[in-house]
CSV table of C-alpha atoms (C1' of nucleotides) in Angstrom, one decimal:
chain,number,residue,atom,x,y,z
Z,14,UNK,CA,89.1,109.0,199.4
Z,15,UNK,CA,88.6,107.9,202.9
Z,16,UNK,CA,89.9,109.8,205.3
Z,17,UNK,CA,89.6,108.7,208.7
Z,18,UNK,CA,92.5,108.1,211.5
Z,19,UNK,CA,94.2,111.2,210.1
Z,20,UNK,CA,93.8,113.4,213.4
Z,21,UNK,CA,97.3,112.7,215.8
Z,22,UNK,CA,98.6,110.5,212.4
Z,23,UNK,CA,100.6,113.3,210.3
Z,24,UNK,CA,102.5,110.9,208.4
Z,25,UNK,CA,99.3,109.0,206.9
Z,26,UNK,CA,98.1,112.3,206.3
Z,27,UNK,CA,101.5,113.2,204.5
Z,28,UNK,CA,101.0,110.2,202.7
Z,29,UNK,CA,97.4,110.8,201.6
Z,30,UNK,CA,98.3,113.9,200.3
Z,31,UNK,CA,100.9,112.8,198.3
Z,32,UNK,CA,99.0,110.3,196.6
Z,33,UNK,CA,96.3,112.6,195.9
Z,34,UNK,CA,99.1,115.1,194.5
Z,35,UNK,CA,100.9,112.2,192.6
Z,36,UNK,CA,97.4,110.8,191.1
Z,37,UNK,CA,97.8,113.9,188.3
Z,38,UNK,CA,100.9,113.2,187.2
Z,39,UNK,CA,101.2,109.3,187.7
Z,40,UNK,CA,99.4,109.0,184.3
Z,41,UNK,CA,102.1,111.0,182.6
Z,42,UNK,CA,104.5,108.9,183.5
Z,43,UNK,CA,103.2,106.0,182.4
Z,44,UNK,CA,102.7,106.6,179.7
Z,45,UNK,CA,106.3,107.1,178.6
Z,46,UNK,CA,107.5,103.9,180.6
Z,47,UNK,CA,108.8,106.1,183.2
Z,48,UNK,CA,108.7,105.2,187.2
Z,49,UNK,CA,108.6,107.8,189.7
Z,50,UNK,CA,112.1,107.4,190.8
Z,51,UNK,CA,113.7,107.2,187.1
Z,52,UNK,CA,111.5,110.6,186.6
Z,53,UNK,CA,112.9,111.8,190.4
Z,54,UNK,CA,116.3,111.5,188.9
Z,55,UNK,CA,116.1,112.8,185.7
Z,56,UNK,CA,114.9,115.5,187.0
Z,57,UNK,CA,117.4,115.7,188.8
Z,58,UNK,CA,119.9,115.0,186.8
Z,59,UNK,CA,118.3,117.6,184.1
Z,60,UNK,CA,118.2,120.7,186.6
Z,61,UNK,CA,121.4,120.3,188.3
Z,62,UNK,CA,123.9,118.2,186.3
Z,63,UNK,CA,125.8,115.3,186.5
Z,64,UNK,CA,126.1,113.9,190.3
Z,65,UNK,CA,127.0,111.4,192.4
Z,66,UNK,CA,124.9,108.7,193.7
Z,67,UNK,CA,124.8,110.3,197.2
Z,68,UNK,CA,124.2,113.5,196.1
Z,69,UNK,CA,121.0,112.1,194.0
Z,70,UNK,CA,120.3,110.0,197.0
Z,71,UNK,CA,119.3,112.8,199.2
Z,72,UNK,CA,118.2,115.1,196.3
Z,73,UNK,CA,115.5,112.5,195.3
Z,74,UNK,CA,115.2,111.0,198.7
Z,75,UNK,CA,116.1,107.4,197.4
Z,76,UNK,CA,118.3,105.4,200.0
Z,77,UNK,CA,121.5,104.2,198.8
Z,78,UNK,CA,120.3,100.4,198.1
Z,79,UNK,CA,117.5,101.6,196.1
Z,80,UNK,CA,119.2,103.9,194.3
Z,81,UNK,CA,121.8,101.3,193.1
Z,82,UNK,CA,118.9,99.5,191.6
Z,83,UNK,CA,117.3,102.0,190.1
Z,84,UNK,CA,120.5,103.2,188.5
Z,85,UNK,CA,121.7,99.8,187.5
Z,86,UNK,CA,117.9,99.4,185.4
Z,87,UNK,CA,118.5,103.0,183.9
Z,88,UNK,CA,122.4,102.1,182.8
Z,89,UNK,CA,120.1,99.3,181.2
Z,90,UNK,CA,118.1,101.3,179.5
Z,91,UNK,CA,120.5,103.9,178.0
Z,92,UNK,CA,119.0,106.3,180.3
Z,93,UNK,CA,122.0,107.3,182.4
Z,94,UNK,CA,125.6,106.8,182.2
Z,95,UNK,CA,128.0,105.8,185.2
Z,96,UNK,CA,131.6,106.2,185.2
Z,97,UNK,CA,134.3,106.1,188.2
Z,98,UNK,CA,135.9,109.2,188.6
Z,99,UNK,CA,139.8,109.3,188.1
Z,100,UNK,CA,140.4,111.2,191.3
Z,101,UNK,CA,139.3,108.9,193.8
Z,102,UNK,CA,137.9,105.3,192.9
Z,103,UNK,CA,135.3,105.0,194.9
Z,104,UNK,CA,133.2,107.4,193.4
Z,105,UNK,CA,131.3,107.8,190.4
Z,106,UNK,CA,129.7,110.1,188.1
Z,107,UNK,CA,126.4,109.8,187.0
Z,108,UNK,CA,125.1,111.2,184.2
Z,109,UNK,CA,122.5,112.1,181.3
Z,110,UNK,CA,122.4,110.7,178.0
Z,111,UNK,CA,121.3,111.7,174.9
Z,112,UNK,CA,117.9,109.4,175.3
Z,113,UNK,CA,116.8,110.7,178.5
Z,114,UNK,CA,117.7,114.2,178.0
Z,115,UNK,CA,115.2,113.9,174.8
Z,116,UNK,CA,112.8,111.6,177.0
Z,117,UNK,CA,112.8,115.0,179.7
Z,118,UNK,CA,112.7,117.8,176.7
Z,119,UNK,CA,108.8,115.4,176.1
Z,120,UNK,CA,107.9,114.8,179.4
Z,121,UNK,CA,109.1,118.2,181.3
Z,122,UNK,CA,106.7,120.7,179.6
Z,123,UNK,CA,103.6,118.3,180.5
Z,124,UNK,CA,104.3,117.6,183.7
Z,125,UNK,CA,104.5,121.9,184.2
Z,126,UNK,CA,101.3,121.8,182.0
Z,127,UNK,CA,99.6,119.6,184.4
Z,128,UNK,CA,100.4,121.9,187.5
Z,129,UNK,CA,99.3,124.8,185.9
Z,130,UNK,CA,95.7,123.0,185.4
Z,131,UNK,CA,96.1,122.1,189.0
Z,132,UNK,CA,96.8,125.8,190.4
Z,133,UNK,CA,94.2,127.0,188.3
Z,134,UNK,CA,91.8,124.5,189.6
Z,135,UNK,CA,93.1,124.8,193.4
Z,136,UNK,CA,94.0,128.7,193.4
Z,137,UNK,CA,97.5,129.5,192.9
Z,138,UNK,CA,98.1,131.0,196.8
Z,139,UNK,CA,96.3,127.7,198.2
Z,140,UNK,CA,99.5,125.7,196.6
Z,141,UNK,CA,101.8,128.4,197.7
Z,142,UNK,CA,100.3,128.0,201.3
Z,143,UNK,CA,100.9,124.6,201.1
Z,144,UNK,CA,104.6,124.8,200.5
Z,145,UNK,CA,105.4,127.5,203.1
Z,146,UNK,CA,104.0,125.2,205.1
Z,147,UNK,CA,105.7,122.4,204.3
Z,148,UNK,CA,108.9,124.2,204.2
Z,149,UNK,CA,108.4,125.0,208.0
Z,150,UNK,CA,107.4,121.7,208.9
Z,151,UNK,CA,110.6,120.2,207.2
Z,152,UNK,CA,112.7,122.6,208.7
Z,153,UNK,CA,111.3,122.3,212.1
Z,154,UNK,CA,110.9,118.5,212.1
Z,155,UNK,CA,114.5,118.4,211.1
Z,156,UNK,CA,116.1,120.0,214.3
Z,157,UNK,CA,116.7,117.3,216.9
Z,158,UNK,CA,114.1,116.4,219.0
Z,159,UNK,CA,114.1,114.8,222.5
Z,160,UNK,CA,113.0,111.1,221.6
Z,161,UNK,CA,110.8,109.5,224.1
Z,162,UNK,CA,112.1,106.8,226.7
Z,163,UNK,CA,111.9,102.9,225.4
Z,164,UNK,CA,111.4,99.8,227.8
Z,165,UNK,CA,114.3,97.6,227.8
Z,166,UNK,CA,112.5,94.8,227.3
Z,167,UNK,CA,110.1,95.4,224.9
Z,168,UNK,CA,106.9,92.5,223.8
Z,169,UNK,CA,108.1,92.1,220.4
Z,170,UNK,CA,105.3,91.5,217.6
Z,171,UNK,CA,108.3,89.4,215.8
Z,172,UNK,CA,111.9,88.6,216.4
Z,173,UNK,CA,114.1,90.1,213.8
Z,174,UNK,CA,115.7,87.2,211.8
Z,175,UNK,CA,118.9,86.9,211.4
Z,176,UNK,CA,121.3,87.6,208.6
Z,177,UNK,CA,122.7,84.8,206.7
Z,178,UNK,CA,126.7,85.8,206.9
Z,179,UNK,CA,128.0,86.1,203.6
Z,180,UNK,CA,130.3,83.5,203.4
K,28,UNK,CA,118.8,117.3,205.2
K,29,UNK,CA,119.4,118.5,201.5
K,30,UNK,CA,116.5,120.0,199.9
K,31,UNK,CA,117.7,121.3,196.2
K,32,UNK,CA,114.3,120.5,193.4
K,33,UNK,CA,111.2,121.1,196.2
K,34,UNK,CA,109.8,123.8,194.2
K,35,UNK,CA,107.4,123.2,191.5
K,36,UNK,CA,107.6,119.3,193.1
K,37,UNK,CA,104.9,119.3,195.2
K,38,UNK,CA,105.1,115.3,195.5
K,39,UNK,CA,109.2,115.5,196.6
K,40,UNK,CA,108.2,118.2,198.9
K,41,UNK,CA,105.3,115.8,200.5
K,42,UNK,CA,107.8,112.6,200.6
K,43,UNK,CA,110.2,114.9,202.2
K,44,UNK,CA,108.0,116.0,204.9
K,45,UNK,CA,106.8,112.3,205.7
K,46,UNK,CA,109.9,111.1,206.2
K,47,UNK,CA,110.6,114.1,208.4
K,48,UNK,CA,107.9,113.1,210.7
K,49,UNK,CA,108.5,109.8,210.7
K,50,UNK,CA,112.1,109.6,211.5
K,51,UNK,CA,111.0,110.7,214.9
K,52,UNK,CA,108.6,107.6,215.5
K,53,UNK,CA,110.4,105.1,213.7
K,54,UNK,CA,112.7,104.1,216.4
K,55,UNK,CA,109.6,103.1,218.2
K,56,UNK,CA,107.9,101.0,216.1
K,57,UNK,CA,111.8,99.0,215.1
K,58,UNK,CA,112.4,98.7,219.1
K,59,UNK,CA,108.9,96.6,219.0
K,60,UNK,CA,109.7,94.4,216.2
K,61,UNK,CA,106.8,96.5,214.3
K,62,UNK,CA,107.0,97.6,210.5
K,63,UNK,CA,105.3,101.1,209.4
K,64,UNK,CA,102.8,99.2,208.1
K,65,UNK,CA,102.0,96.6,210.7
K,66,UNK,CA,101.3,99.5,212.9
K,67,UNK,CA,99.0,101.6,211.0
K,68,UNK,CA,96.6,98.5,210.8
K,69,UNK,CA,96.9,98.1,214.4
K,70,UNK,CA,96.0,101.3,214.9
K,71,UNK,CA,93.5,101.1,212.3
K,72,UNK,CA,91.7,97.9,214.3
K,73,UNK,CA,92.4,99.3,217.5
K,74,UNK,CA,90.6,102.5,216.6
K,75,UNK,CA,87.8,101.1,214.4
K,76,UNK,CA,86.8,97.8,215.6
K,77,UNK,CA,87.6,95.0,213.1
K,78,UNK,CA,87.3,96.0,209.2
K,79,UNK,CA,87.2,93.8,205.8
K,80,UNK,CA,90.6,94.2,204.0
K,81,UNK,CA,89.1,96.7,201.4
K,82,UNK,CA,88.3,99.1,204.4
K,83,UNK,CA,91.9,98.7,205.8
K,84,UNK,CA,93.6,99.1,202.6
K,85,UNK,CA,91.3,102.5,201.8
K,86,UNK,CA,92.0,103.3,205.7
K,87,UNK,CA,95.6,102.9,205.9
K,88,UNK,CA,96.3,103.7,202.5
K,89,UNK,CA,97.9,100.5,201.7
K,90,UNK,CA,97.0,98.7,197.9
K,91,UNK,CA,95.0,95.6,198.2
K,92,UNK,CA,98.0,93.3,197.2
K,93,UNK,CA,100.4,95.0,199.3
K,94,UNK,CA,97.5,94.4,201.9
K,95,UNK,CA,97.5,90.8,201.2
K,96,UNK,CA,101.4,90.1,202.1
K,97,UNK,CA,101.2,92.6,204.9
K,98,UNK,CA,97.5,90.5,206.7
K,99,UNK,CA,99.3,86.8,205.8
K,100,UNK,CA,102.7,87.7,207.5
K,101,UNK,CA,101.0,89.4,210.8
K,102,UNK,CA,98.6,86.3,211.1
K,103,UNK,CA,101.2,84.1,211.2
K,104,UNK,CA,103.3,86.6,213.8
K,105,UNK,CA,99.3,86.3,215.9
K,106,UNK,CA,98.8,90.1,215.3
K,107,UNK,CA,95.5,89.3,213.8
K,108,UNK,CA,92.8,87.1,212.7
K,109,UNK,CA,91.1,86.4,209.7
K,110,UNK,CA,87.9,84.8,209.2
K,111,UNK,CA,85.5,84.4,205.9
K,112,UNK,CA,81.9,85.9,206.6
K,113,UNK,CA,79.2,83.7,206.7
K,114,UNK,CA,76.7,85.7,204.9
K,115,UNK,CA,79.3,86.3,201.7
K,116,UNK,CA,82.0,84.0,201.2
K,117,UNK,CA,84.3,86.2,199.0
K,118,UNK,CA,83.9,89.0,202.2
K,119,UNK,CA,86.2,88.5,205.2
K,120,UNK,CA,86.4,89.9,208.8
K,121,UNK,CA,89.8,91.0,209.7
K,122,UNK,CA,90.1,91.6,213.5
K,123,UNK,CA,93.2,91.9,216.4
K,124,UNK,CA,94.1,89.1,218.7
K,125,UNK,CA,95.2,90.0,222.5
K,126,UNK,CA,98.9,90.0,221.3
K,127,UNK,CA,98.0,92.6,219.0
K,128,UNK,CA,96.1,94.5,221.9
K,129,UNK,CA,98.6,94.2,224.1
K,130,UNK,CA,100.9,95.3,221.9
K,131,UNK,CA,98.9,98.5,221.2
K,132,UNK,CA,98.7,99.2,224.7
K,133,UNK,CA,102.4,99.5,225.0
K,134,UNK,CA,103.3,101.3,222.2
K,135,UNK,CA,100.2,104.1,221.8
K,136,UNK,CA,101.0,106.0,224.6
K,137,UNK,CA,105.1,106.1,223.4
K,138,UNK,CA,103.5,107.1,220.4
K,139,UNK,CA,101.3,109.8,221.9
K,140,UNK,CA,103.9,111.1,224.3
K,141,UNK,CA,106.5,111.0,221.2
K,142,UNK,CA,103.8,113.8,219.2
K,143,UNK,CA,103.4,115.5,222.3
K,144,UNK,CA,107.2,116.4,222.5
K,145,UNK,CA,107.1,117.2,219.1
K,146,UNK,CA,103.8,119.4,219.7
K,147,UNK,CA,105.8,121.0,222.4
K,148,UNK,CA,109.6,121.4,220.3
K,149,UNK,CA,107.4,122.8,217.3
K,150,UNK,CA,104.9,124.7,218.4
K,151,UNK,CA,101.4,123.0,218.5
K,152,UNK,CA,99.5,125.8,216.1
K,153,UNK,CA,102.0,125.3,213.7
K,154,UNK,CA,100.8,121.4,213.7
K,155,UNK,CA,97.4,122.9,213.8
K,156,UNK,CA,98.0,124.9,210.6
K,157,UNK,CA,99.9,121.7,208.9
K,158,UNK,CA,96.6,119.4,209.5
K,159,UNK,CA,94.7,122.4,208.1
K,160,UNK,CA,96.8,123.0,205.1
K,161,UNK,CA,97.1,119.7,204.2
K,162,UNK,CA,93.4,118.4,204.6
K,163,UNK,CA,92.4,121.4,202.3
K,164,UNK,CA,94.9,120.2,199.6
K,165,UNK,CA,93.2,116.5,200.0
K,166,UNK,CA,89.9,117.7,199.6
K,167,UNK,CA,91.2,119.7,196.6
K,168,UNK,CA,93.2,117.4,194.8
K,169,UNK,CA,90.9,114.7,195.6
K,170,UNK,CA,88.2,116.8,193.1
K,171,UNK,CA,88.6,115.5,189.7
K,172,UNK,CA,91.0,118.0,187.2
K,173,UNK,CA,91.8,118.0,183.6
K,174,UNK,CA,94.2,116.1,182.3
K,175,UNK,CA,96.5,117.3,179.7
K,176,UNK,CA,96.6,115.6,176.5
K,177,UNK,CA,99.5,112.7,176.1
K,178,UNK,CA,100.8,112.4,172.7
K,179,UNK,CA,99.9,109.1,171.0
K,180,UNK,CA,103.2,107.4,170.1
K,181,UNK,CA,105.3,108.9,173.0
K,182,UNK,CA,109.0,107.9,173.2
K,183,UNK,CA,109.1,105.0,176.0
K,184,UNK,CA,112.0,104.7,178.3
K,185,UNK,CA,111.7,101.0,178.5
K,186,UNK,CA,109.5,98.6,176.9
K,187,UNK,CA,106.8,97.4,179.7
K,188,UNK,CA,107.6,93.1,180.0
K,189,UNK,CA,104.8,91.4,179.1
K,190,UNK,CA,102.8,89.1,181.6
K,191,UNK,CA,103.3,85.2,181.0
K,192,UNK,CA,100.0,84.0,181.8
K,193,UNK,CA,100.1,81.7,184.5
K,194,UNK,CA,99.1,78.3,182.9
H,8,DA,C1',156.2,102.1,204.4
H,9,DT,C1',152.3,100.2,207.2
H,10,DT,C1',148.2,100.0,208.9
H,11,DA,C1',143.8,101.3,211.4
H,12,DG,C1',139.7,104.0,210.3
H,13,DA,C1',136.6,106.0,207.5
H,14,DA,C1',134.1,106.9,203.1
H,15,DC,C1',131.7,105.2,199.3
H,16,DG,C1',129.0,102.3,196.5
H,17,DC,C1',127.3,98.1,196.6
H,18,DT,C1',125.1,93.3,197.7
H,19,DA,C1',122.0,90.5,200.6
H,20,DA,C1',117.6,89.5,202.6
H,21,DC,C1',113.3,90.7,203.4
H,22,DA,C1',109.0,93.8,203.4
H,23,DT,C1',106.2,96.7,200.6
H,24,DG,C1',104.5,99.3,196.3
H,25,DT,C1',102.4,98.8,191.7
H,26,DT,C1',99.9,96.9,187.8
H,27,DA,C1',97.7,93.0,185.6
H,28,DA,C1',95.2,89.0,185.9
H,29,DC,C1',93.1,85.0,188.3
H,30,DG,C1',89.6,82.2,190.9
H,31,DA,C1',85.8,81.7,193.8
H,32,DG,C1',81.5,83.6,195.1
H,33,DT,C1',77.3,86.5,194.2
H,34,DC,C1',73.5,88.2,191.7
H,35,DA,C1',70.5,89.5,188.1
H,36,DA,C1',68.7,88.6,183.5
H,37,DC,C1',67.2,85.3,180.7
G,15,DG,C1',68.3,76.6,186.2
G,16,DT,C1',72.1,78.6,183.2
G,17,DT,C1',74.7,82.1,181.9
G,18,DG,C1',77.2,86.2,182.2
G,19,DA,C1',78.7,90.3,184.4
G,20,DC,C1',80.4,91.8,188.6
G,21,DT,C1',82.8,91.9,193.4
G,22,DC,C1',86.3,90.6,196.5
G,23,DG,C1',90.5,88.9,197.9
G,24,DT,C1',94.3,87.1,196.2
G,25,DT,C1',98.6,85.6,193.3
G,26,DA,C1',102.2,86.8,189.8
G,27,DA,C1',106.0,89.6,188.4
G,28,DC,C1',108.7,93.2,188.9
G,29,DA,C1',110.4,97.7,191.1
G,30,DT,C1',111.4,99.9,195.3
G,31,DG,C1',112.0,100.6,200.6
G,32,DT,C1',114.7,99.3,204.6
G,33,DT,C1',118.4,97.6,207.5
G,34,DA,C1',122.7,95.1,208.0
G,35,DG,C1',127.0,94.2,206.3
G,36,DC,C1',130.7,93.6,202.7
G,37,DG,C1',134.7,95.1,199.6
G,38,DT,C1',137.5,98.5,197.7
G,39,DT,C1',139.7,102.7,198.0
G,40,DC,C1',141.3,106.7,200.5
G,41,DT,C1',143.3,109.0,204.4
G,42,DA,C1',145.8,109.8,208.3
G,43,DA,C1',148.4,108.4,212.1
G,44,DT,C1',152.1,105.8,213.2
DNA sequence: ATTAGAACGCTAACATGTTAACGAGTCAAC
DNA sequence: GTTGACTCGTTAACATGTTAGCGTTCTAAT
């Protein structure tokens, strides 16, 4: 668990405590052939219904092109179901089915099982601190910003290559 | 900026907050050509003089054979250098080249004066409190906890492929 | 009725994350 | 001196992250 370079680098430190966070429950997953994003959207999927793929985009904080992976593998898998809506074409509906609402009826009460051990073994107020805190830093990171000034003509480590048109 | 499921998802929460953060520096790094991860190793080098790849990869937070891809594509861009040690010849020495100085000479001070504006948007003991916070939860998650019990013949999602063995 | 924009989901191309396994090098026991 | 366990960096195979751009459908202005 190294730990250096985390003073003036908030994101690595985000990122270090997710992992240690995600360490206790990665095994879970696992071991029901679940990854984190298929568990990010059933989850989803299980609390608040069927959505759209935007909706669960920014609910699980997938991006759009990821997304339409990870849902085309699940339609694989019989773990979700897609279907256009008949309002408008463009959209779809994506839901549950019968195998992964099962799959979440195992997997739910362990993962909550797991973060009781945790809060007892951290202290119950430390978590809480730690999501008022996050909550604030979300919120306040989330306002606009002034972004600094950028050189027009920057050294670049590599040029950007270009993108093959289509056809 | 939706943020339906944070509670009792301390991992979501996390992923959220990163990429809070980061949206703010990210323009940086893409207006220099440089990926996320490109420029934590710089600043990794930079900072601690050069390091063997198990170092970085602890240090930066970056898996060994994510590590791999990430070393191979910036010494072909001349970002770094890689040499075998002498005294072990599974060991190597991973060190910046003056591109990569250079380039680090631009882009730390954007990159300082980019926190500094947030410091000064945000509120720098709020920061404060968010480094505090979030090394105590490191530290804290980082101590081993028990695991709950997985059930032995658990419903799988999907079948895990198996590996074809290389020759 | 027609058509220019915009919305939506998606594909394309590449970089990275994740787990297993490999191959060369080291070292200690025999 | 061989052997066998171990370490280190890496490759393999697949899933996901990221940015650009495409194609269809919808909408609104003409």
């Amino acid at each position: 668990m190294a730990r250096v370079l985390s003073h003036r680098n908030l994101p690595l430190l985000l990122l270090q405590a997710r992992e240690a966070v995600l360490a206790h429950f990665r095994p879970i997953l696992n071991h029901f052939g679940l990854t984190e994003q298929q568990w990010r959207v059933i989850r989803a999927l299980a609390e608040a219904g069927p959505m759209e793929p935007n909706r669960i985009a920014e609910t699980c904080q997938i991006l759009g092109p990821s997304l339409a992976g990870v849902l085309a593998r699940m339609e694989e898998l019989g773990l979700v179901a897609r279907r256009r809506l008949e309002a408008d074409q463009r959209r779809v509906r994506v839901s549950l089915t019968a195998k992964s609402r099962a799959l979440f009826a195992h997997v739910a009460p362990l993962v909550e099982a797991q973060y009781r051990e945790l809060e007892s073994a951290v202290g119950k107020q430390a978590i809480a601190q730690a999501y008022r805190t996050l909550d604030r830093l979300i919120a306040q990171f989330g306002a606009p910003v002034a972004a600094v000034a950028l050189p027009k003509s920057p050294p670049r480590a590599g040029a950007r290559r270009r993108r093959a048109t289509r056809r």
